[in-house]
Coordinates of C-alpha atoms and ligand atoms in Angstrom, one line a residue:
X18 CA 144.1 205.5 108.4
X19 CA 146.6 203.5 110.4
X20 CA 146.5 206.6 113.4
X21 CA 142.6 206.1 113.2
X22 CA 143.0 202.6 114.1
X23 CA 146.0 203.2 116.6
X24 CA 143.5 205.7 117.9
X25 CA 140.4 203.3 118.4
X26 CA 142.4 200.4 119.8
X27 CA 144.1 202.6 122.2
X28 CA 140.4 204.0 123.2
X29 CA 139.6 199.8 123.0
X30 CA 142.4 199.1 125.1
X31 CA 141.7 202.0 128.0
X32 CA 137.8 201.1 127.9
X33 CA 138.8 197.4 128.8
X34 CA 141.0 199.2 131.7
X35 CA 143.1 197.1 134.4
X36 CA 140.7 194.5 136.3
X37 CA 139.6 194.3 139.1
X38 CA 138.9 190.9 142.0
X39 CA 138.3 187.3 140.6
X40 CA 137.9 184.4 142.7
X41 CA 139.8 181.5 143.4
X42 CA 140.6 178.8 142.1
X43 CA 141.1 180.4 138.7
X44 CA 140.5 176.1 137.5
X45 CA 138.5 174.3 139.4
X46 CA 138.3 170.8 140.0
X47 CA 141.7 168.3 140.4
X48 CA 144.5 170.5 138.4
X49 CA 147.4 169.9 140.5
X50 CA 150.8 171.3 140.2
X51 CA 150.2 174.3 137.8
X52 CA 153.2 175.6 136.0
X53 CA 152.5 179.1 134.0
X54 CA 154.5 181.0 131.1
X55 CA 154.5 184.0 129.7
X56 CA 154.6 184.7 125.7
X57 CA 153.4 188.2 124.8
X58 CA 150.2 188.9 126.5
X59 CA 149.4 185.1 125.7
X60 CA 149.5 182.6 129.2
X61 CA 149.6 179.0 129.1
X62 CA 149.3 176.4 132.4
X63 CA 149.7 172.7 132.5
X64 CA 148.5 170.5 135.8
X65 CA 149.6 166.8 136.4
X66 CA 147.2 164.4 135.3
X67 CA 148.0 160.9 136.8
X68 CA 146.1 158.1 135.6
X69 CA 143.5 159.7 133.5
X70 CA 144.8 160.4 129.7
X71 CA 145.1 162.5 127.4
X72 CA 147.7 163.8 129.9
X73 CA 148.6 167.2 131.2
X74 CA 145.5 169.9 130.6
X75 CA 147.0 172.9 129.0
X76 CA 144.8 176.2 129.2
X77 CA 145.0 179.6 128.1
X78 CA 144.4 183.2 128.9
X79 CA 144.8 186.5 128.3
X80 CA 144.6 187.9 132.1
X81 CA 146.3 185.2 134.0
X82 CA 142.6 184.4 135.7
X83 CA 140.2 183.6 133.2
X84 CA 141.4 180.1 131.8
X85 CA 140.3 178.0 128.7
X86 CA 141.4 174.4 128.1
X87 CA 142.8 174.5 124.5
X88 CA 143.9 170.8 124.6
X89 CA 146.3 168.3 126.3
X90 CA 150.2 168.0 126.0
X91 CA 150.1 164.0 126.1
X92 CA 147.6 162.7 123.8
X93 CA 149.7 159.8 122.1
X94 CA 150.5 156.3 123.6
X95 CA 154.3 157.4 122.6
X96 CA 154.0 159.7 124.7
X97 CA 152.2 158.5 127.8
X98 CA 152.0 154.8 128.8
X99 CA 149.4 154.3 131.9
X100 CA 149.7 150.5 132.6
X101 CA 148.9 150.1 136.1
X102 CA 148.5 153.6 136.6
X103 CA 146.5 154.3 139.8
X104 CA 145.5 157.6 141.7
X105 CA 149.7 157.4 143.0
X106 CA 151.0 156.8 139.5
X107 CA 150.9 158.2 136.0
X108 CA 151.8 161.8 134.9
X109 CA 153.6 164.3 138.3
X110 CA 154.0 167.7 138.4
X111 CA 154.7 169.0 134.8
X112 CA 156.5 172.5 134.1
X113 CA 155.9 174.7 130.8
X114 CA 158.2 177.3 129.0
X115 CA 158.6 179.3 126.4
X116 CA 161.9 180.1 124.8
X117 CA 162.6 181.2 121.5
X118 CA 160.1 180.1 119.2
X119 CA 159.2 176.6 121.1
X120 CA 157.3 175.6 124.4
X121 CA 158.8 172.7 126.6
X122 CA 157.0 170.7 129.2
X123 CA 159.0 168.7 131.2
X124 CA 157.0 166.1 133.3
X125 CA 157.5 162.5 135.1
X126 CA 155.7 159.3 134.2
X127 CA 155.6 157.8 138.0
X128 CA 154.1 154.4 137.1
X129 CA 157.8 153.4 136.5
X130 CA 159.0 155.5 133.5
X131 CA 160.7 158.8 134.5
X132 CA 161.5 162.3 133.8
X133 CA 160.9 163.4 129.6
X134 CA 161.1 166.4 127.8
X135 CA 158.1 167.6 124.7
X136 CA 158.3 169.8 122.7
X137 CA 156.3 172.1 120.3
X138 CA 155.7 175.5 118.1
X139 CA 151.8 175.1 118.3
X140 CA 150.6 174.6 121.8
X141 CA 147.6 174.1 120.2
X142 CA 148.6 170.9 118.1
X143 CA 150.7 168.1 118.6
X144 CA 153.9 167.6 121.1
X145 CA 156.7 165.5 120.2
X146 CA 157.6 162.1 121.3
X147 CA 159.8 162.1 124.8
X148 CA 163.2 162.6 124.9
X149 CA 164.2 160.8 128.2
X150 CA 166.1 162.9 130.8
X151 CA 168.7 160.4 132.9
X152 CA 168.4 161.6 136.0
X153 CA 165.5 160.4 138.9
X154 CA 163.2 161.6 140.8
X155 CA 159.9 163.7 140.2
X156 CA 159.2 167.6 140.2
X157 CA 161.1 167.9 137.0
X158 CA 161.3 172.3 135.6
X159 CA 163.6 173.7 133.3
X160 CA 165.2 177.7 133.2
X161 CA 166.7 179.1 130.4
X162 CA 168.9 181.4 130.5
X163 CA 171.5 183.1 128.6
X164 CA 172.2 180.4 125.8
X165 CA 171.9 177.6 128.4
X166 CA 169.3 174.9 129.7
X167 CA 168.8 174.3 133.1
X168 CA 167.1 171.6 135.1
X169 CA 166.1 170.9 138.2
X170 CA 164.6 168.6 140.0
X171 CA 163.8 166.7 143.4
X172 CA 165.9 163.7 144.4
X173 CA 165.5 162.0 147.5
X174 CA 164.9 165.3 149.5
X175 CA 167.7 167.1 147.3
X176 CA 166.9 169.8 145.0
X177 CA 169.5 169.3 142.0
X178 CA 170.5 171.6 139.1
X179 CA 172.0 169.9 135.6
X180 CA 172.7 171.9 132.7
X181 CA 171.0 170.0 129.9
X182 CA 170.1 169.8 126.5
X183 CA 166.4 169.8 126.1
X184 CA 166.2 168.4 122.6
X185 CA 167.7 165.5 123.0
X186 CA 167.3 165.1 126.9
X187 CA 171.3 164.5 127.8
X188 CA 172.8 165.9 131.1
X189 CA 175.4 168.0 129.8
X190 CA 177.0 168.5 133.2
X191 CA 176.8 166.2 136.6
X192 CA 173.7 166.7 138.8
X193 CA 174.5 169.3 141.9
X194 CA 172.3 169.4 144.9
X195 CA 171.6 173.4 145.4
X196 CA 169.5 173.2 148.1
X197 CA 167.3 171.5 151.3
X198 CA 164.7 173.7 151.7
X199 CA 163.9 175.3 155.4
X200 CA 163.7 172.3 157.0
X201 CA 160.3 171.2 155.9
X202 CA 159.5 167.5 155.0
X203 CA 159.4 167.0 151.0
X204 CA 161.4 169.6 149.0
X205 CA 159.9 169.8 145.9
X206 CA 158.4 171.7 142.9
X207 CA 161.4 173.4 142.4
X208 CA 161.4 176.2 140.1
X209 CA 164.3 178.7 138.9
X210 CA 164.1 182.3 137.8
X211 CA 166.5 185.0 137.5
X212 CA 165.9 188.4 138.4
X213 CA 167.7 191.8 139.2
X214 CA 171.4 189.8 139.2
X215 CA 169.8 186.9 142.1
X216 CA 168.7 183.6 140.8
X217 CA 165.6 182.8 142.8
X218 CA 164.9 179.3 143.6
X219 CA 161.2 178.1 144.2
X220 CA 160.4 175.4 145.9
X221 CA 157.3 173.9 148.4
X222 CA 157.8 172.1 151.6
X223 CA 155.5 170.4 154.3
X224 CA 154.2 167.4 151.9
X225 CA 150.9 168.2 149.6
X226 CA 148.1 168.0 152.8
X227 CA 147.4 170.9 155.1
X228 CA 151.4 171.4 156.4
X229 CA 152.1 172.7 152.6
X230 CA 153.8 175.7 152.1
X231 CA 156.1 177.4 149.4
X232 CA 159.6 179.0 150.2
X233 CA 161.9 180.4 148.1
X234 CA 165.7 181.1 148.5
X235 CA 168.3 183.0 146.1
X236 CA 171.9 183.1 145.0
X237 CA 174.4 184.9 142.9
X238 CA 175.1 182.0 141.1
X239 CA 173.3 179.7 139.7
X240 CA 174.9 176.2 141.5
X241 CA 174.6 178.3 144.9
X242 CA 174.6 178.6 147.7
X243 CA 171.3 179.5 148.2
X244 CA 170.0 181.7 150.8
X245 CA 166.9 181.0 152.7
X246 CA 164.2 184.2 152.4
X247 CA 163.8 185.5 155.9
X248 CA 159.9 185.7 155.7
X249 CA 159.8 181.9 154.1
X250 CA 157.1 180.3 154.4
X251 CA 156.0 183.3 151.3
X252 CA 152.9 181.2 151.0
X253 CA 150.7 179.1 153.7
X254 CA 147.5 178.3 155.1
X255 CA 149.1 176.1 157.8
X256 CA 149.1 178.8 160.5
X257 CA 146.7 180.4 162.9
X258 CA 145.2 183.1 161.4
X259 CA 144.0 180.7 157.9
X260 CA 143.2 177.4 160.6
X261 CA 139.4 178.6 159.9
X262 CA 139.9 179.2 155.6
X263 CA 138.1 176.8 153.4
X264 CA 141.5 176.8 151.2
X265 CA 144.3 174.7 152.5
X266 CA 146.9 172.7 151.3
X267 CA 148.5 175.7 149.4
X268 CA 152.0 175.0 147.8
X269 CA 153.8 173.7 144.9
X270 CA 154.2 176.9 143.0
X271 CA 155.2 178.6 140.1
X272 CA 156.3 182.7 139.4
X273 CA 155.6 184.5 135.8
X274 CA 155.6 188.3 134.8
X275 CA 152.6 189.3 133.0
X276 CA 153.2 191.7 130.1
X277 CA 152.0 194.8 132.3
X278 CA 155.0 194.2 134.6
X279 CA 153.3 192.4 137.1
X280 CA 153.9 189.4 138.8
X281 CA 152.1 186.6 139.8
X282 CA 152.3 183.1 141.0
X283 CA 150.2 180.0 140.2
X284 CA 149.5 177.7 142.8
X285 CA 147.7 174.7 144.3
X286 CA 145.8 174.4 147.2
X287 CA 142.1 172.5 148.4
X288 CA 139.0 173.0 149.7
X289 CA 137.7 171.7 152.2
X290 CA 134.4 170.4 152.8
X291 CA 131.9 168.4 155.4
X292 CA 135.3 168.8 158.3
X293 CA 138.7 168.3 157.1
X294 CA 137.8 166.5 154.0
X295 CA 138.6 167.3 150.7
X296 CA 137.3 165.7 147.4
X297 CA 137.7 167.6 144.4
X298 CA 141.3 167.2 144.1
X299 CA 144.2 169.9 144.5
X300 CA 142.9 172.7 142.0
X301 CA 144.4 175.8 140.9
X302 CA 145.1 179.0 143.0
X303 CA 146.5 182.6 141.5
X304 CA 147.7 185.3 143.5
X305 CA 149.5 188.8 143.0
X306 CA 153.0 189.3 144.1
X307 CA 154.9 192.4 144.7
X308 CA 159.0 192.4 145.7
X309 CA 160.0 193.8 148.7
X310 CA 162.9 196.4 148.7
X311 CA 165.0 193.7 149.9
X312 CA 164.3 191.5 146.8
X313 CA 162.1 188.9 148.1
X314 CA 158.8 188.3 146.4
X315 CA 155.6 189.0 149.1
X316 CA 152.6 186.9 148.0
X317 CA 149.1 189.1 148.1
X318 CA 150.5 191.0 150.9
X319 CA 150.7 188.5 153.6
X320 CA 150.9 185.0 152.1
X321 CA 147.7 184.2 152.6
X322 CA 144.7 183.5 150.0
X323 CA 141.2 183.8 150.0
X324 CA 138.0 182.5 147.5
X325 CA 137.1 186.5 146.4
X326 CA 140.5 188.1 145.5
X327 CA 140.1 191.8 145.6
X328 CA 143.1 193.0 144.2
X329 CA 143.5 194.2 140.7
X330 CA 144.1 192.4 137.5
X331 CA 145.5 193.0 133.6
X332 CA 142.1 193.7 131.5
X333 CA 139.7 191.0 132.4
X334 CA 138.9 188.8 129.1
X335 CA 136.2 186.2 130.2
X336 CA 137.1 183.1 128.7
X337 CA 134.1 180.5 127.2
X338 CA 132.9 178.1 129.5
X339 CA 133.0 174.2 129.3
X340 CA 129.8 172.8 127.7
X341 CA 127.1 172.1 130.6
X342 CA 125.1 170.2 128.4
X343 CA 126.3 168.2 126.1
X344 CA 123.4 166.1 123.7
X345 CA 125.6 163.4 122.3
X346 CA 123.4 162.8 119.0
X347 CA 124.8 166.7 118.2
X348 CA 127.8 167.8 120.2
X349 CA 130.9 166.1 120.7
X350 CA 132.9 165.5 124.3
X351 CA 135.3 168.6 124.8
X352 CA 138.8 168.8 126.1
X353 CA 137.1 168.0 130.0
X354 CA 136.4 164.8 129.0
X355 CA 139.2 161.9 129.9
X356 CA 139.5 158.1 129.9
X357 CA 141.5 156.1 132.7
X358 CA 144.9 155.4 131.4
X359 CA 144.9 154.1 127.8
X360 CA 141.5 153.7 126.3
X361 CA 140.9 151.1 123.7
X362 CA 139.1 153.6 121.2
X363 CA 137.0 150.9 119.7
X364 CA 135.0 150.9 122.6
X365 CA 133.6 154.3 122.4
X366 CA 132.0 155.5 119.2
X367 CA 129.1 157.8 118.3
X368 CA 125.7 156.4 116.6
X369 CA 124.0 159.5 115.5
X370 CA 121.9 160.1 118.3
X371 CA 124.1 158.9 121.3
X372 CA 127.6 158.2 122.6
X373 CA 127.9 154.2 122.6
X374 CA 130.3 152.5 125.8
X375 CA 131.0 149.0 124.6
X376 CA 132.2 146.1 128.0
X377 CA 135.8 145.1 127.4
X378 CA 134.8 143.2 130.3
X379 CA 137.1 145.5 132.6
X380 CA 134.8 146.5 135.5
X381 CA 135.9 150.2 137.7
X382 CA 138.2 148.1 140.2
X383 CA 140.5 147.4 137.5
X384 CA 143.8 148.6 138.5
X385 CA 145.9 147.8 135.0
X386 CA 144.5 148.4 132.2
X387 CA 141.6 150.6 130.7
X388 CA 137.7 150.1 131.7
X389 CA 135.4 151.4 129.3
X390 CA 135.2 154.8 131.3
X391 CA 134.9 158.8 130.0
X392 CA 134.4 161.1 132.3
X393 CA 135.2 165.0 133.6
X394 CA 135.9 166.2 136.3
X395 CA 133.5 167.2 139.6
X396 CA 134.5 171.2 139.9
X397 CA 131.7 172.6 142.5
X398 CA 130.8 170.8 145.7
X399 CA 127.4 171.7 145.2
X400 CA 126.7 170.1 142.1
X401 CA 124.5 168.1 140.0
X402 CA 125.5 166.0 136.9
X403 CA 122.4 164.0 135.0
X404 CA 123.1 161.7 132.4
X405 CA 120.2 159.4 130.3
X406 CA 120.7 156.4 128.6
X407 CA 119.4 152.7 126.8
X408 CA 121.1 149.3 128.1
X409 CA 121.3 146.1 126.3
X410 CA 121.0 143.1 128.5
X411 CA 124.3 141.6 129.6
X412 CA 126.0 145.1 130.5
X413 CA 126.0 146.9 133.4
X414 CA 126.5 151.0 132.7
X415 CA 125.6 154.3 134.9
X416 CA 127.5 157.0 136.3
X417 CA 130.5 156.7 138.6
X418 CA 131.3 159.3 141.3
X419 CA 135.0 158.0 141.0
X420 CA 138.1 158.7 143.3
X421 CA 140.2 155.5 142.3
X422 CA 139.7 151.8 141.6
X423 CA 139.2 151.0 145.2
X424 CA 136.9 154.4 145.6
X425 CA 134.1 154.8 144.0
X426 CA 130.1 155.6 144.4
X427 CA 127.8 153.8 140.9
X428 CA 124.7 154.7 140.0
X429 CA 123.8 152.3 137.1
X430 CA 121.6 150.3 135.2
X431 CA 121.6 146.2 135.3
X432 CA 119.4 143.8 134.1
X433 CA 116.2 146.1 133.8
X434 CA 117.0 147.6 137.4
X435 CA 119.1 150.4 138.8
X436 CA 121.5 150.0 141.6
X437 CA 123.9 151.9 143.4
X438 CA 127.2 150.3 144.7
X439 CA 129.5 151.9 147.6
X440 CA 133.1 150.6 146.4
X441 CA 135.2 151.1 149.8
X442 CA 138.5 149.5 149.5
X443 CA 137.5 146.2 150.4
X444 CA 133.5 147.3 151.5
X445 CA 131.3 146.9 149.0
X446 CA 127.8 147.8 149.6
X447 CA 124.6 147.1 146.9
X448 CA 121.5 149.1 147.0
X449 CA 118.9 148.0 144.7
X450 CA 115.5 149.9 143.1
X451 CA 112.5 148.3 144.5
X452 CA 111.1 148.4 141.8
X453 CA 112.2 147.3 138.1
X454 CA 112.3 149.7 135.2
X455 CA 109.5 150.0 132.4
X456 CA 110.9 152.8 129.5
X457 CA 114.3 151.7 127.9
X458 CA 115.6 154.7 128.7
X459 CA 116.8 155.9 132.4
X460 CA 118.0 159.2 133.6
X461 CA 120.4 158.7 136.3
X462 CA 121.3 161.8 139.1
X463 CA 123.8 162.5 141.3
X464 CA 123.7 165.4 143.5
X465 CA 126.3 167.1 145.7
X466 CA 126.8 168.8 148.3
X467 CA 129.5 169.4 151.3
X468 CA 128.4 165.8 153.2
X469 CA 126.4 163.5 150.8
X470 CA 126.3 162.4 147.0
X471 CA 122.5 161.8 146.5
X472 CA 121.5 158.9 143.8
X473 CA 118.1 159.0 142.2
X474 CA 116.8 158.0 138.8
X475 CA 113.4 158.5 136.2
X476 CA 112.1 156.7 134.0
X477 CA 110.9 160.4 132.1
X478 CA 113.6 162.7 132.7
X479 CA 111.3 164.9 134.9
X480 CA 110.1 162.9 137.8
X481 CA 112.6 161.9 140.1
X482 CA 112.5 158.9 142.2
X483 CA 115.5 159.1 144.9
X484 CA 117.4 155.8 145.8
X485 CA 120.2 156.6 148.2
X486 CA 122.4 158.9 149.7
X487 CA 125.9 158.4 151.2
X488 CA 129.0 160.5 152.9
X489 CA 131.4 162.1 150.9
X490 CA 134.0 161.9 153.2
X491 CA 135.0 158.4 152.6
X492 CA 135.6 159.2 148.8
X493 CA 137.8 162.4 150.1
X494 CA 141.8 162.2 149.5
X495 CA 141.8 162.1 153.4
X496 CA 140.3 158.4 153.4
X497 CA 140.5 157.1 150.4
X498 CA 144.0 158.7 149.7
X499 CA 146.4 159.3 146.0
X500 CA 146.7 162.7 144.6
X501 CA 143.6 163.3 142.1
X502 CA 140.1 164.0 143.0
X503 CA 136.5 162.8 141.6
X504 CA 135.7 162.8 138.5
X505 CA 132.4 161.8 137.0
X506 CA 132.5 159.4 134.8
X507 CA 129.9 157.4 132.5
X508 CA 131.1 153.8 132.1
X509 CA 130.1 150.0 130.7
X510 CA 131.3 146.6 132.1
X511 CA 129.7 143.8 132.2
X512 CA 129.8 140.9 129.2
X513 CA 132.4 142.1 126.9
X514 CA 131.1 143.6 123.4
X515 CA 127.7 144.3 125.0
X516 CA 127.0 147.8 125.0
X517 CA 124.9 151.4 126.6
X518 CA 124.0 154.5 124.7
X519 CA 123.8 157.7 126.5
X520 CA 122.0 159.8 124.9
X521 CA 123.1 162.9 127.1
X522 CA 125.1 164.2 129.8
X523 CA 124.5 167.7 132.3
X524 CA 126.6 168.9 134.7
X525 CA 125.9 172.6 136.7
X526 CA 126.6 174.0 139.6
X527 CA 124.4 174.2 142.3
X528 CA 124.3 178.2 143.4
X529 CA 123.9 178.8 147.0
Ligands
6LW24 C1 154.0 166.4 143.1 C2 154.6 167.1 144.2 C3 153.4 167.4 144.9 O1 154.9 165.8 142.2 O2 152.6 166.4 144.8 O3 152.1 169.0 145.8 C4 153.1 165.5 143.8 N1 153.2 168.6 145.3 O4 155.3 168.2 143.9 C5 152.0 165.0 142.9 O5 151.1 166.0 142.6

């Protein structure tokens, strides 16, 4: 019996066969700073998350290119404090490992608190509460290796190693600076692995816009010196032959194994649209790497990526999509869905047939504490996202095409009318409908493409009456600047305790 089922899973296993091609950006949408690990045949990645909470998305997958969101890392206020959080601030560049039982994710709360340490058994369930790591700056990753801890981290333009304890967060030797980089502005994203007898040190230089690039330098010991690779930059678009690639940007990396033997690194990078804008944030980039018979790692070849990989892959599993549509009266938000920085929870509820926003009073240019605001993020260029919904009088509520509290595009419903406002830093522009609404209940529309967002609204949910249009570009990262990118959020201001039900939201792609 058991060699009939050794048998069948081995036929199982060689009918799934090694992959082949996938494109890029295996997550799309703003997922920054992706850190991978390895357990088994089981990967997990973490991105930053900034101002929007629950913090750090953690996904899953079974070939290293089809990801699912199984939850987030940060989902307590004892664990992520957002005050003042803006598109600058909140949660940097976390790192996830594995060792011996328990995943760690190592992170920095920029709006003012530092570097912290969770923990868990279950990435699927809840992370402990911080333990604080005494030592500054951002870009925090821990290594373990043989019985030991290590940390490192960017200070200052100083990559520094610290041997630590990661259960209780204590330094348990004096921070050493191991190394500079090649030269390029803002070492960071460091990353240690050991391999063959060499640590190998990861790091990206060149600052997070189209200079960005990853290097990577090794030593026999751990505390150095490091040696430069001789082909670094292992990773760029900033050159010649990628000035005409949609994807720039790429850097800040991080190296796994896959259970095949394989290696591969995780990546982030941008695409651009409409010029040299970009608005959907930094997302996440994977890419095959082989080692040279010197020892240094070569990144799909010749360090460059493109959107259709053709190079192959462990067995492909194809991982369940996010919900397109979600009908609030049945389904409930899934893990896309995020508030800006700590939401007060009364003010969302469902009533049986639709989600319900309740004012706190807190319009989208609030820059400390929480708006009443859920929204996911914009992942295609060419996009549309439809939501319907019922307003009382006294609150405003519609659809935001947000970048940050000075940035933002609203389509909404006010006082029996729908309006769109430009939010511009200190430009605001106000374009009403001509005409007031009959129904109680409006669909609002955006539509996307590479140079406009395009408002228009019904009164049936079939005809279509368009109101506006207006450029992306001054809602890219280029103009209205910060490290996230839009997301689409359904919101309420207005008199506080007034409320809007939406009784649906859709969001597709639009194929080309
Ligand atoms: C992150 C730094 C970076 O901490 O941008 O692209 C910063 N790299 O490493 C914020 O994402």
């Amino acid at each position: 019996m058991t060699t009939l089922i050794s048998l069948l899973l081995a036929m199982t296993l060689a009918a799934a066969g090694p992959g082949r091609g996938y494109d890029n950006p295996v997550i799309k949408g703003f997922h920054p700073d992706p850190s991978v690990c390895a357990v088994g045949d089981d990967y997990y990645l973490v991105n930053s998350s900034f101002q929007y909470f629950p913090g750090v998305p953690i996904f899953h997958s079974k070939d290293l290119v089809n990801w699912k969101q199984i939850g987030h890392v940060l989902t307590r206020r004892s664990q992520l404090e957002l005050d003042g959080a803006l598109s600058w601030g909140g949660i940097y560049a976390p790192t996830i490992r594995y060792n011996e039982g328990t995943f760690y994710m190592v992170t920095t709360n920029c709006s003012g608190k530092g570097n912290f340490i969770v923990h868990t058994d279950d990435p699927t369930g809840e992370w402990s509460d911080p333990v604080w790591v005494d030592i500054g700056g951002i870009d925090p990753s821990l290594f373990f290796h043989q019985g030991k801890c290590w940390y490192t981290g960017t200070v200052d333009g100083r990559i520094v190693l610290s041997e630590i304890d990661p259960m209780t967060g204590k330094k348990l030797t004096g921070e050493k600076e191991i190394w500079r980089g090649t030269g390029g502005r803002y070492p960071e994203g460091p990353h240690l692995y050991f391999k063959d007898g060499w640590y190998y040190l990861l790091i990206a230089e060149g600052g997070t816009e189209y200079a960005h690039k990853i290097t990577i330098a090794r030593s026999r010991n751990i505390d150095g010196p490091y040696e430069g690779c001789p082909d670094n930059p292992i990773l760029t678009h900033c050159k010649m032959s990628t000035q005409g690639s949609q994807i720039q940007g790429l850097g800040h990396g991080d190296l796994v194994q896959a259970s095949d033997g394989t290696w591969w690194m995780t990546c982030l990078g941008f695409r651009r649209q409409g010029g040299d804008h970009h608005l959907l944030g930094r997302e996440t980039f994977m890419a095959p790497v082989e080692w040279n018979k010197e020892g240094w790692p070569v990144v799909n070849g010749n360090g460059e990526l493109q959107l259709r990989m053709d190079v192959p892959t462990l067995p492909q599993v194809k991982q369940e999509a996010a919900q397109s549509h979600i009908d609030f009266g049945k389904d409930k938000s899934g893990y896309e869905w995020v508030y800006l920085r700590n939401p007060f929870l009364g003010n969302y509820s469902f009533t049986g047939n639709s989600l319900r926003l309740t004012s706190n009073g807190k319009d989208l240019d609030e820059t400390r504490v929480s708006p009443t605001f859920i929204g996911r993020r914009q992942e295609d260029i060419f996009f549309k996202a439809v939501t319907s919904l019922s307003t009382e009088a006294g609150v405003e509520a519609g659809l935001s095409v947000f970048m940050d509290a000075g940035s933002h595009y609203d389509i909404f419903v006010e006082d029996g009318c729908v309006k769109v406002r430009y939010r511009l830093g200190e430009m605001v522009h106000l374009v009403k409908a001509k005409a007031p609404l009959e129904g109680e209940r409006v669909w609002l529309k955006v539509e996307g493409n590479e140079y406009f967002y395009i408002f228009s609204f019904s009164d049936d949910g079939l005809e279509y009456k368009q109101l506006c249009q207006m450029n992306t570009r001054y809602l890219s990262s280029e103009t209205a600047s910060g490290f996230t990118g839009i997301v689409l959020g359904l919101y309420a201001t207005g008199t506080p305790g007034k409320h809007a039900d939406f009784y649906d939201f859709d969001y597709s792609m639009i194929p080309r």
